Tab-separated table of C-alpha atoms in Angstrom:
chain	number	residue	atom	x	y	z
O	1	MET	CA	6.274	4.998	3.501
O	2	LYS	CA	3.869	2.113	3.787
O	3	SER	CA	2.064	1.082	0.992
O	4	LYS	CA	-1.532	2.538	0.886
O	5	LEU	CA	-2.866	-1.402	0.071
O	6	SER	CA	-1.189	-2.358	3.133
O	7	TYR	CA	-3.208	-0.215	5.234
O	8	ILE	CA	-6.151	-1.136	3.403
O	9	LEU	CA	-5.860	-4.778	4.192
O	10	VAL	CA	-4.636	-4.524	7.664
O	11	GLY	CA	-6.875	-1.927	8.903
O	12	ALA	CA	-10.220	-2.968	7.224
O	13	PHE	CA	-13.512	-2.502	9.277
O	14	MET	CA	-16.278	-4.322	9.701
O	15	LEU	CA	-19.982	-3.325	9.317
O	16	THR	CA	-22.730	-5.556	11.571
O	17	ALA	CA	-25.731	-7.098	11.087
O	18	SER	CA	-27.271	-9.701	13.690
O	19	SER	CA	-28.278	-12.543	11.379
O	20	CYS	CA	-28.445	-13.845	7.716
O	21	GLY	CA	-32.059	-14.587	6.572
O	22	ASN	CA	-34.669	-13.854	4.335
O	23	ASP	CA	-35.024	-10.011	5.871
O	24	TRP	CA	-32.569	-7.581	4.937
O	25	LEU	CA	-31.468	-6.549	7.842
O	26	ASP	CA	-30.098	-2.856	8.533
O	27	LEU	CA	-26.222	-2.753	8.515
O	28	GLU	CA	-24.852	-0.649	11.139
O	29	PRO	CA	-21.102	0.279	11.278
O	30	SER	CA	-18.413	-1.214	13.932
O	31	THR	CA	-15.654	0.817	15.176
O	32	TYR	CA	-13.387	-2.136	15.877
O	33	THR	CA	-10.270	-3.483	13.804
O	34	PRO	CA	-10.369	-7.096	12.797
O	35	THR	CA	-7.911	-9.299	14.467
O	36	ASP	CA	-7.020	-12.941	14.498
O	37	ASN	CA	-9.403	-13.098	17.498
O	38	SER	CA	-12.260	-11.355	15.835
O	39	ILE	CA	-13.881	-14.126	14.017
O	40	ASN	CA	-14.302	-17.602	16.326
O	41	TYR	CA	-18.281	-18.224	16.075
O	42	MET	CA	-20.714	-18.955	13.384
O	43	SER	CA	-22.353	-15.776	14.398
O	44	ASP	CA	-18.876	-13.900	13.916
O	45	VAL	CA	-19.024	-15.262	10.198
O	46	ASN	CA	-22.606	-13.843	9.374
O	47	PHE	CA	-21.376	-10.612	11.268
O	48	ALA	CA	-18.378	-10.397	8.993
O	49	LEU	CA	-20.175	-11.572	5.262
O	50	ASN	CA	-23.015	-8.747	6.108
O	51	GLY	CA	-19.864	-6.202	6.690
O	52	VAL	CA	-18.834	-7.199	2.859
O	53	TYR	CA	-22.174	-6.440	1.941
O	54	SER	CA	-22.340	-3.446	3.627
O	55	ASN	CA	-19.350	-1.975	2.158
O	56	MET	CA	-20.351	-3.238	-1.523
O	57	GLN	CA	-23.437	-1.060	-0.848
O	58	ASN	CA	-21.476	1.970	-0.279
O	59	ALA	CA	-22.091	4.864	-3.385
O	60	TYR	CA	-18.183	4.189	-4.139
O	61	ALA	CA	-18.809	0.660	-4.473
O	62	TYR	CA	-21.796	-1.330	-6.167
O	63	SER	CA	-24.434	1.352	-5.545
O	64	GLY	CA	-22.442	3.749	-7.813
O	65	ARG	CA	-19.127	3.733	-9.167
O	66	PHE	CA	-18.316	0.350	-9.885
O	67	VAL	CA	-21.358	0.238	-12.008
O	68	TYR	CA	-21.622	3.529	-13.728
O	69	TYR	CA	-17.857	3.471	-14.694
O	70	GLY	CA	-18.516	0.767	-17.201
O	71	ASP	CA	-21.593	2.530	-18.551
O	72	VAL	CA	-20.302	6.284	-19.267
O	73	THR	CA	-16.975	5.080	-20.518
O	74	GLY	CA	-19.157	3.651	-23.476
O	75	ASP	CA	-21.219	4.580	-26.136
O	76	ASP	CA	-24.417	3.851	-24.941
O	77	MET	CA	-24.670	6.342	-22.050
O	78	GLN	CA	-22.848	9.404	-21.251
O	79	ALA	CA	-22.480	12.076	-18.285
O	80	TYR	CA	-24.928	14.955	-18.576
O	81	SER	CA	-22.458	17.205	-18.202
O	82	SER	CA	-18.431	17.577	-17.858
O	83	THR	CA	-19.096	18.383	-14.019
O	84	LYS	CA	-21.314	15.627	-13.085
O	85	ARG	CA	-20.095	12.769	-10.987
O	86	SER	CA	-19.597	10.639	-13.997
O	87	GLY	CA	-18.216	13.653	-16.259
O	88	ASP	CA	-14.393	12.787	-15.747
O	89	TYR	CA	-14.991	9.299	-16.571
O	90	TYR	CA	-17.021	9.707	-19.462
O	91	THR	CA	-14.262	12.369	-21.124
O	92	PHE	CA	-11.266	10.471	-19.822
O	93	SER	CA	-10.151	13.596	-18.075
O	94	TYR	CA	-7.933	11.913	-15.386
O	95	THR	CA	-4.487	11.633	-15.138
O	96	LYS	CA	-2.071	9.751	-13.462
O	97	ASP	CA	-1.678	12.300	-10.461
O	98	THR	CA	-5.702	12.929	-10.379
O	99	ALA	CA	-7.422	9.731	-11.168
O	100	PRO	CA	-9.306	8.216	-8.327
O	101	SER	CA	-8.381	5.626	-5.706
O	102	SER	CA	-12.095	4.759	-4.324
O	103	PHE	CA	-11.739	1.669	-6.543
O	104	TRP	CA	-8.444	0.584	-5.495
O	105	SER	CA	-9.143	1.497	-1.702
O	106	TYR	CA	-12.756	0.202	-1.370
O	107	GLY	CA	-11.947	-3.362	-3.274
O	108	TYR	CA	-9.169	-4.006	-1.548
O	109	ASN	CA	-11.195	-3.219	1.486
O	110	MET	CA	-13.958	-5.613	0.575
O	111	ILE	CA	-11.433	-8.151	-0.265
O	112	ALA	CA	-9.673	-7.930	2.973
O	113	LEU	CA	-12.858	-8.795	4.743
O	114	CYS	CA	-13.719	-12.012	2.859
O	115	ASN	CA	-10.037	-12.773	3.486
O	116	GLN	CA	-10.713	-12.324	7.169
O	117	ILE	CA	-13.448	-14.911	6.809
O	118	LEU	CA	-11.777	-17.121	4.878
O	119	THR	CA	-8.565	-17.328	6.983
O	120	LYS	CA	-10.651	-18.291	9.831
O	121	ILE	CA	-13.608	-20.197	8.833
O	122	ASP	CA	-12.324	-23.712	8.463
O	123	ASP	CA	-11.377	-23.700	11.905
O	124	ILE	CA	-14.608	-22.859	13.257
O	125	ASP	CA	-17.060	-25.379	14.956
O	126	ASP	CA	-19.764	-25.075	12.655
O	127	GLU	CA	-22.246	-25.838	15.501
O	128	GLY	CA	-24.368	-28.404	13.956
O	129	GLU	CA	-24.879	-26.076	10.978
O	130	THR	CA	-22.376	-27.660	8.519
O	131	GLU	CA	-24.138	-26.607	5.171
O	132	LEU	CA	-24.749	-23.276	6.549
O	133	LYS	CA	-20.895	-22.866	7.187
O	134	SER	CA	-20.190	-24.374	3.635
O	135	TYR	CA	-22.536	-21.663	2.376
O	136	TYR	CA	-21.019	-18.600	4.242
O	137	LYS	CA	-17.845	-19.797	2.858
O	138	GLY	CA	-19.146	-19.876	-0.763
O	139	GLN	CA	-20.054	-16.380	-0.410
O	140	ALA	CA	-16.735	-15.328	1.076
O	141	LEU	CA	-14.977	-16.675	-2.082
O	142	ALA	CA	-17.637	-15.811	-4.622
O	143	LEU	CA	-17.710	-12.197	-3.241
O	144	ARG	CA	-13.660	-12.031	-3.003
O	145	ALA	CA	-13.702	-13.516	-6.889
O	146	MET	CA	-16.344	-10.643	-7.987
O	147	ILE	CA	-14.430	-7.688	-6.379
O	148	LEU	CA	-11.230	-8.987	-8.093
O	149	PHE	CA	-12.742	-9.472	-11.477
O	150	ASP	CA	-14.106	-5.934	-11.683
O	151	LEU	CA	-10.665	-4.927	-10.341
O	152	THR	CA	-9.128	-6.294	-13.060
O	153	ARG	CA	-11.107	-5.011	-15.602
O	154	ILE	CA	-10.887	-1.792	-14.492
O	155	TYR	CA	-7.108	-1.768	-13.932
O	156	GLY	CA	-5.920	-4.407	-16.345
O	157	TYR	CA	-6.401	-4.719	-20.103
O	158	PRO	CA	-9.003	-7.495	-21.619
O	159	TYR	CA	-7.645	-10.894	-21.046
O	160	LYS	CA	-7.902	-11.739	-25.258
O	161	LYS	CA	-5.709	-8.439	-25.867
O	162	ASP	CA	-2.443	-10.552	-24.987
O	163	ASN	CA	-3.849	-13.783	-23.513
O	164	GLY	CA	-3.570	-11.985	-19.946
O	165	ALA	CA	-0.039	-11.455	-20.343
O	166	SER	CA	-0.455	-7.536	-19.070
O	167	LEU	CA	-0.606	-6.609	-15.672
O	168	GLY	CA	-3.657	-6.634	-13.645
O	169	VAL	CA	-3.996	-6.109	-10.031
O	170	PRO	CA	-2.217	-7.747	-6.960
O	171	ILE	CA	-3.905	-11.063	-6.132
O	172	VAL	CA	-4.335	-10.961	-2.043
O	173	THR	CA	-5.511	-13.716	-0.315
O	174	THR	CA	-4.291	-13.346	3.213
O	175	LEU	CA	-3.971	-10.754	5.590
O	176	LEU	CA	-0.992	-8.703	5.042
O	177	ASP	CA	0.907	-6.923	7.586
O	178	LYS	CA	1.687	-2.989	7.755
O	179	ASP	CA	5.295	-3.552	5.706
O	180	ALA	CA	3.830	-5.426	2.562
O	181	LYS	CA	4.261	-3.964	-0.997
O	182	PRO	CA	2.620	-6.649	-3.105
O	183	SER	CA	3.296	-5.898	-6.827
O	184	ARG	CA	0.917	-6.624	-9.626
O	185	ASN	CA	0.051	-9.999	-10.938
O	186	THR	CA	-0.568	-10.531	-14.581
O	187	VAL	CA	-4.349	-10.697	-16.039
O	188	ALA	CA	-3.822	-14.316	-16.800
O	189	GLU	CA	-3.149	-14.837	-12.874
O	190	CYS	CA	-5.772	-12.854	-12.005
O	191	TYR	CA	-8.601	-15.096	-13.812
O	192	ASP	CA	-7.138	-17.724	-12.725
O	193	ALA	CA	-7.631	-16.824	-9.512
O	194	ILE	CA	-11.124	-15.343	-9.866
O	195	ILE	CA	-12.242	-18.500	-11.602
O	196	ALA	CA	-10.747	-21.009	-8.992
O	197	ASP	CA	-12.711	-19.067	-6.382
O	198	LEU	CA	-16.022	-18.970	-8.175
O	199	GLU	CA	-15.598	-22.915	-9.030
O	200	ALA	CA	-14.694	-23.406	-5.298
O	201	ALA	CA	-17.656	-21.141	-4.382
O	202	ILE	CA	-20.191	-23.602	-6.616
O	203	THR	CA	-18.861	-26.380	-4.647
O	204	ALA	CA	-19.499	-24.763	-1.412
O	205	MET	CA	-22.825	-23.878	-2.198
O	206	ASP	CA	-24.330	-26.900	-3.776
O	207	ASN	CA	-26.479	-27.855	-0.990
O	208	ASP	CA	-29.741	-26.813	0.397
O	209	GLU	CA	-28.619	-23.461	2.048
O	210	GLY	CA	-26.523	-22.515	-1.076
O	211	GLN	CA	-29.627	-22.904	-3.107
O	212	SER	CA	-31.665	-20.879	-0.738
O	213	TYR	CA	-32.870	-17.390	-1.527
O	214	TYR	CA	-31.678	-15.074	1.112
O	215	LYS	CA	-32.345	-11.379	0.542
O	216	GLY	CA	-29.523	-9.062	-0.439
O	217	HIS	CA	-27.128	-12.639	-0.546
O	218	ILE	CA	-25.596	-14.026	-3.334
O	219	ASN	CA	-26.555	-17.966	-3.688
O	220	LEU	CA	-25.492	-20.704	-6.112
O	221	TYR	CA	-27.291	-19.561	-9.285
O	222	GLY	CA	-25.835	-15.965	-8.960
O	223	VAL	CA	-22.619	-17.715	-8.755
O	224	ARG	CA	-22.746	-19.844	-11.909
O	225	SER	CA	-24.530	-16.850	-13.475
O	226	LEU	CA	-21.411	-14.719	-12.507
O	227	LEU	CA	-19.087	-17.414	-13.734
O	228	SER	CA	-20.323	-17.546	-17.029
O	229	ARG	CA	-19.494	-14.021	-17.247
O	230	VAL	CA	-16.317	-14.642	-16.395
O	231	TYR	CA	-15.655	-17.576	-18.714
O	232	LEU	CA	-16.909	-15.518	-21.423
O	233	TYR	CA	-14.236	-12.652	-20.686
O	234	HIS	CA	-11.618	-15.456	-20.478
O	235	GLY	CA	-12.603	-17.389	-23.859
O	236	ASP	CA	-13.639	-20.480	-22.476
O	237	ASN	CA	-16.821	-20.713	-24.361
O	238	GLN	CA	-17.997	-24.138	-23.582
O	239	LYS	CA	-17.357	-23.731	-20.107
O	240	ALA	CA	-19.532	-20.313	-20.581
O	241	TYR	CA	-22.287	-22.066	-22.094
O	242	ASP	CA	-22.620	-25.004	-19.976
O	243	MET	CA	-22.365	-22.580	-16.863
O	244	ALA	CA	-24.710	-20.536	-17.825
O	245	VAL	CA	-27.772	-23.255	-18.876
O	246	ALA	CA	-26.482	-24.533	-15.202
O	247	ALA	CA	-27.749	-21.225	-13.861
O	248	ILE	CA	-30.428	-20.619	-15.789
O	249	ASP	CA	-31.828	-24.313	-14.990
O	250	GLY	CA	-31.293	-24.536	-11.558
O	251	ALA	CA	-32.497	-21.065	-10.654
O	252	GLU	CA	-35.729	-21.616	-12.665
O	253	GLY	CA	-36.308	-24.965	-10.938
O	254	GLU	CA	-36.168	-22.976	-7.695
O	255	GLY	CA	-38.890	-20.381	-8.809
O	256	TYR	CA	-36.905	-17.729	-10.743
O	257	VAL	CA	-38.159	-16.310	-13.942
O	258	LEU	CA	-37.395	-14.013	-16.309
O	259	TRP	CA	-39.901	-10.821	-16.307
O	260	THR	CA	-42.741	-11.086	-18.394
O	261	ASN	CA	-43.390	-8.084	-21.229
O	262	ALA	CA	-45.858	-6.672	-19.302
O	263	GLU	CA	-43.954	-7.007	-16.207
O	264	TYR	CA	-40.906	-5.630	-17.316
O	265	PRO	CA	-41.390	-1.911	-16.643
O	266	THR	CA	-42.222	-2.172	-13.053
O	267	ALA	CA	-40.632	-4.775	-11.980
O	268	TRP	CA	-37.320	-2.952	-11.097
O	269	SER	CA	-39.426	-1.763	-7.923
O	270	ASN	CA	-40.649	-5.194	-6.858
O	271	ASP	CA	-39.539	-6.078	-3.348
O	272	ALA	CA	-38.533	-9.725	-4.325
O	273	SER	CA	-38.970	-12.318	-1.640
O	274	SER	CA	-38.465	-16.052	-1.534
O	275	SER	CA	-41.986	-16.767	-2.533
O	276	ASN	CA	-41.519	-14.215	-5.346
O	277	LYS	CA	-37.923	-14.047	-6.973
O	278	GLY	CA	-38.499	-12.907	-10.171
O	279	GLU	CA	-35.171	-12.636	-12.201
O	280	VAL	CA	-32.788	-10.740	-10.021
O	281	LEU	CA	-30.137	-13.337	-8.746
O	282	PHE	CA	-28.003	-10.858	-6.644
O	283	GLU	CA	-28.626	-7.395	-6.095
O	284	ILE	CA	-27.261	-4.924	-3.554
O	285	VAL	CA	-30.352	-3.965	-0.818
O	286	ASN	CA	-30.994	-0.374	-0.007
O	287	THR	CA	-33.729	0.674	2.381
O	288	THR	CA	-34.982	4.226	3.532
O	289	ASP	CA	-32.931	3.574	7.049
O	290	ASP	CA	-29.942	2.206	5.554
O	291	SER	CA	-28.782	3.630	1.836
O	292	PRO	CA	-26.061	5.732	0.270
O	293	GLY	CA	-28.717	8.493	-0.142
O	294	LYS	CA	-28.570	10.871	-3.027
O	295	GLU	CA	-25.004	9.416	-4.080
O	296	ALA	CA	-26.625	6.073	-4.941
O	297	LEU	CA	-27.587	4.864	-8.873
O	298	GLY	CA	-31.476	5.733	-8.114
O	299	TYR	CA	-30.670	9.335	-7.520
O	300	LEU	CA	-27.704	10.070	-9.849
O	301	HIS	CA	-30.179	8.393	-13.004
O	302	SER	CA	-33.036	10.156	-11.875
O	303	THR	CA	-34.693	13.296	-13.597
O	304	SER	CA	-35.839	14.251	-10.191
O	305	GLY	CA	-32.295	13.836	-8.356
O	306	TYR	CA	-28.929	14.626	-9.969
O	307	ARG	CA	-29.560	14.118	-13.603
O	308	ASP	CA	-25.978	12.590	-13.767
O	309	ILE	CA	-26.165	10.019	-16.750
O	310	ILE	CA	-27.890	10.011	-19.479
O	311	VAL	CA	-28.483	7.816	-23.093
O	312	THR	CA	-26.513	9.006	-25.959
O	313	SER	CA	-28.368	9.818	-29.084
O	314	SER	CA	-26.829	6.982	-31.041
O	315	PHE	CA	-28.033	4.380	-28.494
O	316	TYR	CA	-31.797	6.150	-27.820
O	317	SER	CA	-32.093	5.916	-31.751
O	318	MET	CA	-31.119	2.353	-32.109
O	319	LEU	CA	-33.670	1.140	-29.250
O	320	THR	CA	-36.551	3.082	-30.527
O	321	GLU	CA	-35.846	1.389	-33.929
O	322	ASP	CA	-38.674	-0.472	-32.653
O	323	GLU	CA	-41.361	1.572	-30.776
O	324	ASP	CA	-43.163	-1.505	-29.389
O	325	ASP	CA	-39.676	-2.602	-27.465
O	326	VAL	CA	-40.841	-3.072	-24.063
O	327	ARG	CA	-37.534	-1.410	-22.892
O	328	THR	CA	-38.344	1.938	-24.136
O	329	GLN	CA	-40.656	2.392	-21.722
O	330	LEU	CA	-37.764	2.521	-19.216
O	331	PHE	CA	-36.931	5.966	-20.510
O	332	THR	CA	-37.894	9.129	-18.736
O	333	PHE	CA	-37.259	12.445	-20.217
O	334	TYR	CA	-35.572	15.819	-18.869
O	335	SER	CA	-34.536	19.036	-21.190
O	336	LYS	CA	-34.576	16.919	-24.305
O	337	ARG	CA	-32.194	14.099	-22.558
O	338	ALA	CA	-33.453	10.380	-21.950
O	339	PHE	CA	-32.639	8.398	-18.963
O	340	VAL	CA	-32.894	4.992	-18.104
O	341	TYR	CA	-35.483	4.281	-15.268
O	342	LYS	CA	-34.123	0.960	-13.820
O	343	TYR	CA	-33.063	1.900	-10.132
O	344	GLN	CA	-36.751	2.183	-8.884
O	345	PRO	CA	-37.695	2.725	-5.530
O	346	GLN	CA	-39.399	-0.183	-3.616
O	347	GLU	CA	-42.945	0.655	-2.336
O	348	GLY	CA	-42.821	3.305	0.730
O	349	GLU	CA	-39.112	3.914	-0.386
O	350	GLU	CA	-37.516	7.032	-2.212
O	351	ILE	CA	-35.513	6.968	-5.162
O	352	THR	CA	-32.365	7.436	-3.149
O	353	ASP	CA	-32.797	3.870	-1.653
O	354	ALA	CA	-33.630	1.996	-5.030
O	355	ASN	CA	-32.038	-1.567	-5.062
O	356	ILE	CA	-29.231	-2.235	-7.312
O	357	PRO	CA	-29.574	-5.287	-9.653
O	358	LEU	CA	-25.755	-6.983	-10.208
O	359	LEU	CA	-26.861	-10.330	-11.510
O	360	ARG	CA	-29.850	-11.142	-13.526
O	361	LEU	CA	-31.208	-13.991	-15.515
O	362	SER	CA	-31.749	-12.116	-18.475
O	363	GLU	CA	-27.755	-11.492	-19.141
O	364	THR	CA	-27.602	-15.331	-18.101
O	365	TYR	CA	-29.582	-15.749	-20.768
O	366	LEU	CA	-27.662	-13.745	-23.190
O	367	ASN	CA	-24.612	-15.523	-21.863
O	368	ALA	CA	-25.813	-18.692	-23.268
O	369	ALA	CA	-26.707	-17.402	-26.647
O	370	GLU	CA	-22.975	-15.229	-26.951
O	371	ALA	CA	-21.472	-18.522	-25.832
O	372	ALA	CA	-23.704	-20.861	-28.569
O	373	VAL	CA	-22.808	-18.448	-31.382
O	374	LYS	CA	-19.097	-18.521	-30.710
O	375	LEU	CA	-19.292	-22.459	-30.431
O	376	GLY	CA	-21.252	-22.836	-33.576
O	377	ASP	CA	-24.458	-24.037	-32.035
O	378	ASN	CA	-27.223	-22.010	-33.841
O	379	THR	CA	-29.909	-23.833	-32.121
O	380	ASN	CA	-29.153	-22.978	-28.860
O	381	ALA	CA	-28.290	-19.691	-29.828
O	382	VAL	CA	-31.562	-19.016	-31.398
O	383	LYS	CA	-33.258	-20.827	-28.377
O	384	TYR	CA	-31.625	-18.174	-25.490
O	385	LEU	CA	-31.715	-15.291	-28.040
O	386	ASN	CA	-35.244	-15.515	-28.632
O	387	ALA	CA	-36.397	-15.297	-25.300
O	388	ILE	CA	-35.056	-12.113	-24.561
O	389	VAL	CA	-36.060	-10.686	-28.058
O	390	ASN	CA	-39.635	-12.361	-27.983
O	391	ARG	CA	-40.058	-10.727	-24.355
O	392	ALA	CA	-38.976	-7.594	-25.318
O	393	ASN	CA	-41.469	-7.402	-28.223
O	394	PRO	CA	-43.902	-10.315	-28.230
O	395	ASN	CA	-44.260	-9.724	-32.042
O	396	ASN	CA	-40.437	-10.032	-32.985
O	397	THR	CA	-38.947	-13.699	-32.657
O	398	VAL	CA	-35.577	-14.990	-33.647
O	399	ASP	CA	-36.693	-17.787	-36.270
O	400	GLU	CA	-34.812	-21.312	-36.125
O	401	SER	CA	-34.113	-20.728	-39.612
O	402	THR	CA	-31.944	-17.532	-38.622
O	403	THR	CA	-28.492	-17.768	-38.291
O	404	VAL	CA	-27.662	-15.969	-35.269
O	405	THR	CA	-24.433	-13.561	-35.435
O	406	LEU	CA	-22.296	-12.571	-32.607
O	407	GLU	CA	-23.271	-9.129	-33.880
O	408	GLN	CA	-27.332	-9.826	-32.864
O	409	VAL	CA	-26.368	-11.126	-29.536
O	410	MET	CA	-24.002	-8.318	-28.449
O	411	THR	CA	-26.638	-5.764	-29.943
O	412	GLU	CA	-29.400	-6.972	-27.853
O	413	ARG	CA	-27.245	-7.541	-24.972
O	414	ARG	CA	-26.483	-3.728	-25.147
O	415	LYS	CA	-30.447	-3.046	-25.469
O	416	GLU	CA	-31.149	-5.306	-22.479
O	417	LEU	CA	-28.136	-4.390	-20.136
O	418	VAL	CA	-28.012	-0.484	-20.639
O	419	GLY	CA	-27.305	1.104	-17.187
O	420	GLU	CA	-26.037	-1.556	-15.611
O	421	GLY	CA	-22.225	-1.383	-15.980
O	422	HIS	CA	-21.359	-3.456	-18.847
O	423	ARG	CA	-20.972	-1.551	-22.040
O	424	MET	CA	-17.051	-0.428	-22.298
O	425	PHE	CA	-16.070	-3.934	-21.071
O	426	ASP	CA	-18.572	-5.582	-23.576
O	427	ALA	CA	-17.461	-3.726	-26.342
O	428	LEU	CA	-13.249	-3.964	-25.755
O	429	ARG	CA	-13.123	-7.711	-24.356
O	430	ASP	CA	-13.494	-9.457	-27.923
O	431	GLY	CA	-11.580	-6.714	-29.415
O	432	GLY	CA	-14.306	-4.171	-30.856
O	433	TYR	CA	-14.732	-0.843	-30.414
O	434	VAL	CA	-16.041	2.136	-28.619
O	435	TYR	CA	-17.935	4.133	-31.087
O	436	ARG	CA	-19.347	7.544	-29.964
O	437	HIS	CA	-21.080	9.292	-32.500
O	438	ASN	CA	-24.068	11.721	-32.474
O	439	VAL	CA	-27.436	10.784	-34.035
O	440	SER	CA	-30.495	12.935	-34.937
O	441	SER	CA	-33.366	12.514	-32.963
O	442	SER	CA	-35.867	15.241	-31.883
O	443	LYS	CA	-36.993	13.691	-28.736
O	444	VAL	CA	-33.300	13.982	-27.470
O	445	SER	CA	-32.289	16.553	-29.214
O	446	SER	CA	-30.408	18.451	-26.753
O	447	THR	CA	-28.231	15.290	-26.316
O	448	LYS	CA	-24.847	15.276	-27.722
O	449	HIS	CA	-21.240	14.334	-26.964
O	450	LEU	CA	-18.973	16.895	-25.203
O	451	THR	CA	-16.275	17.953	-27.913
O	452	MET	CA	-13.271	15.537	-27.250
O	453	SER	CA	-10.457	14.060	-29.393
O	454	ASP	CA	-10.985	11.152	-31.789
O	455	GLU	CA	-9.091	8.779	-29.566
O	456	LYS	CA	-11.876	9.311	-26.754
O	457	MET	CA	-14.599	9.056	-29.383
O	458	ASN	CA	-13.329	6.042	-30.817
O	459	PHE	CA	-11.079	3.419	-29.595
O	460	ASN	CA	-10.484	-0.008	-28.729
O	461	TRP	CA	-8.469	-1.826	-26.222
O	462	ASP	CA	-5.537	-0.113	-27.556
O	463	TYR	CA	-6.410	3.368	-25.864
O	464	PHE	CA	-4.212	3.397	-22.717
O	465	LYS	CA	-6.939	5.074	-20.695
O	466	CYS	CA	-9.583	2.302	-21.141
O	467	VAL	CA	-7.728	1.258	-17.938
O	468	LEU	CA	-7.332	3.307	-15.106
O	469	PRO	CA	-3.949	4.325	-13.719
O	470	ILE	CA	-2.819	3.048	-10.233
O	471	PRO	CA	-3.614	5.645	-7.880
O	472	LYS	CA	-0.884	7.838	-7.363
O	473	ASP	CA	-0.922	7.088	-3.195
O	474	GLU	CA	-0.195	3.888	-4.023
O	475	MET	CA	2.564	4.403	-6.471
O	476	ASP	CA	4.124	6.860	-4.298
O	477	ALA	CA	4.136	4.276	-1.255
O	478	ASN	CA	5.140	1.192	-3.048
O	479	PRO	CA	8.193	0.802	-4.740
O	480	ASN	CA	6.589	-2.651	-6.321
O	481	MET	CA	3.783	-1.100	-8.257
O	482	GLU	CA	4.096	-0.682	-11.631
O	483	GLN	CA	2.252	1.956	-13.851
O	484	ASN	CA	-0.276	1.247	-16.457
O	485	PRO	CA	1.370	1.984	-19.783
O	486	GLY	CA	0.769	5.474	-21.476
O	487	TYR	CA	0.330	6.935	-17.873
O	488	SER	CA	4.337	7.111	-17.094
O	489	SER	CA	4.986	10.293	-18.730
O	490	GLU	CA	3.491	13.851	-18.404
O	491	SER	CA	3.103	14.009	-22.050
O	492	SER	CA	0.934	11.056	-22.265
O	493	ASP	CA	-1.506	12.627	-20.132
O	494	GLU	CA	-4.257	14.686	-21.465
């Protein structure tokens, strides 16, 4: 029996777009399978890159599950009910035989598309566009790293638990043949590969093309921001700080800017452009003619949609302690439950077509603040944390005499990034806890956690279900694949 992963990596399909430019172009599926002859010209590379972005746009990827998984497995958001799409993740109801395979299949499909580009691009005539070719290569490296990072977080324990000695996922940098049966690499090896790709992407993008704004495409500043996040997970605090500052300074020098307090409640619906970049460094662009529809995050979070995901009563209570915090204006309500309204449609579009911000300048500021605290650099911890605190409520500041704590930064991170897929990973990556509990509040009085075992309500990185099991199909087909601890015996599955 062939490994499911080998089928994915050999049979990855391409999706098309006619060019890479400042206007996002509709991506239509192609029916062909990549071969050694499928990328021969610069236009082919562009075509293939847009295939990666279109795959990312899928509701089973970054327009949906890759994002909400990290929210509903934490303590700031929950499924509306156990029957909702996010219900099994929230309740940890899956077993080794019933766990979803979509993270694995879509993730490796996207990696295969990146590998197709990277296998061929160095041999292609750049047609006099050396910087554009370098930028194309940088995108493929960055996207491959981003996807591997997310797969590692989903299937592998946090790096700091054992310095990456436990198993992550297979590192695949070539096109595998149909008989390939790759084994899992360690988490440490995965991080080495992720960091190497991102550092190489930064080198490749350090030119006019890589610094330019192309709607829906990652550029130099998005990659720097992503790498600062990865360095934090890996424990490289000085590198995380330096990279976050480089991302902030470079992006702001090119016209990116934190949204103001007045802009914040509606800025999520802005149709960003090269002349009005705002603070989103990388987003998935959905349009009326090209979106995942009702399976996308906009509809899942909407009171007029599937009403799938709500904030917990504890998070609602925490954020509304300051009634003047502008982020409280992003709550919408239905049946005594609060929903986060970040996935707002652009003008003329529907809620199903909302864009999905994946990297924002606000997170980069928080990355810098967190790294500064860990380095004992209080001056810069105050500087970068204050920018977010003061924007949330101009009457609040982080005074220079304050000794900023890690708890302060992480609390601000929760408030700022809720609904963007971070919470469980942030809670566990330094050895902390997810603590699910109910708080009485008349505004969200119907919001209560479902009845679950204690280990699902209060857990750290020792809870085996904080990582997903390797999908059953892959385990059945690949004798070299090893299952995550705790899932091996039926008695451990709940």
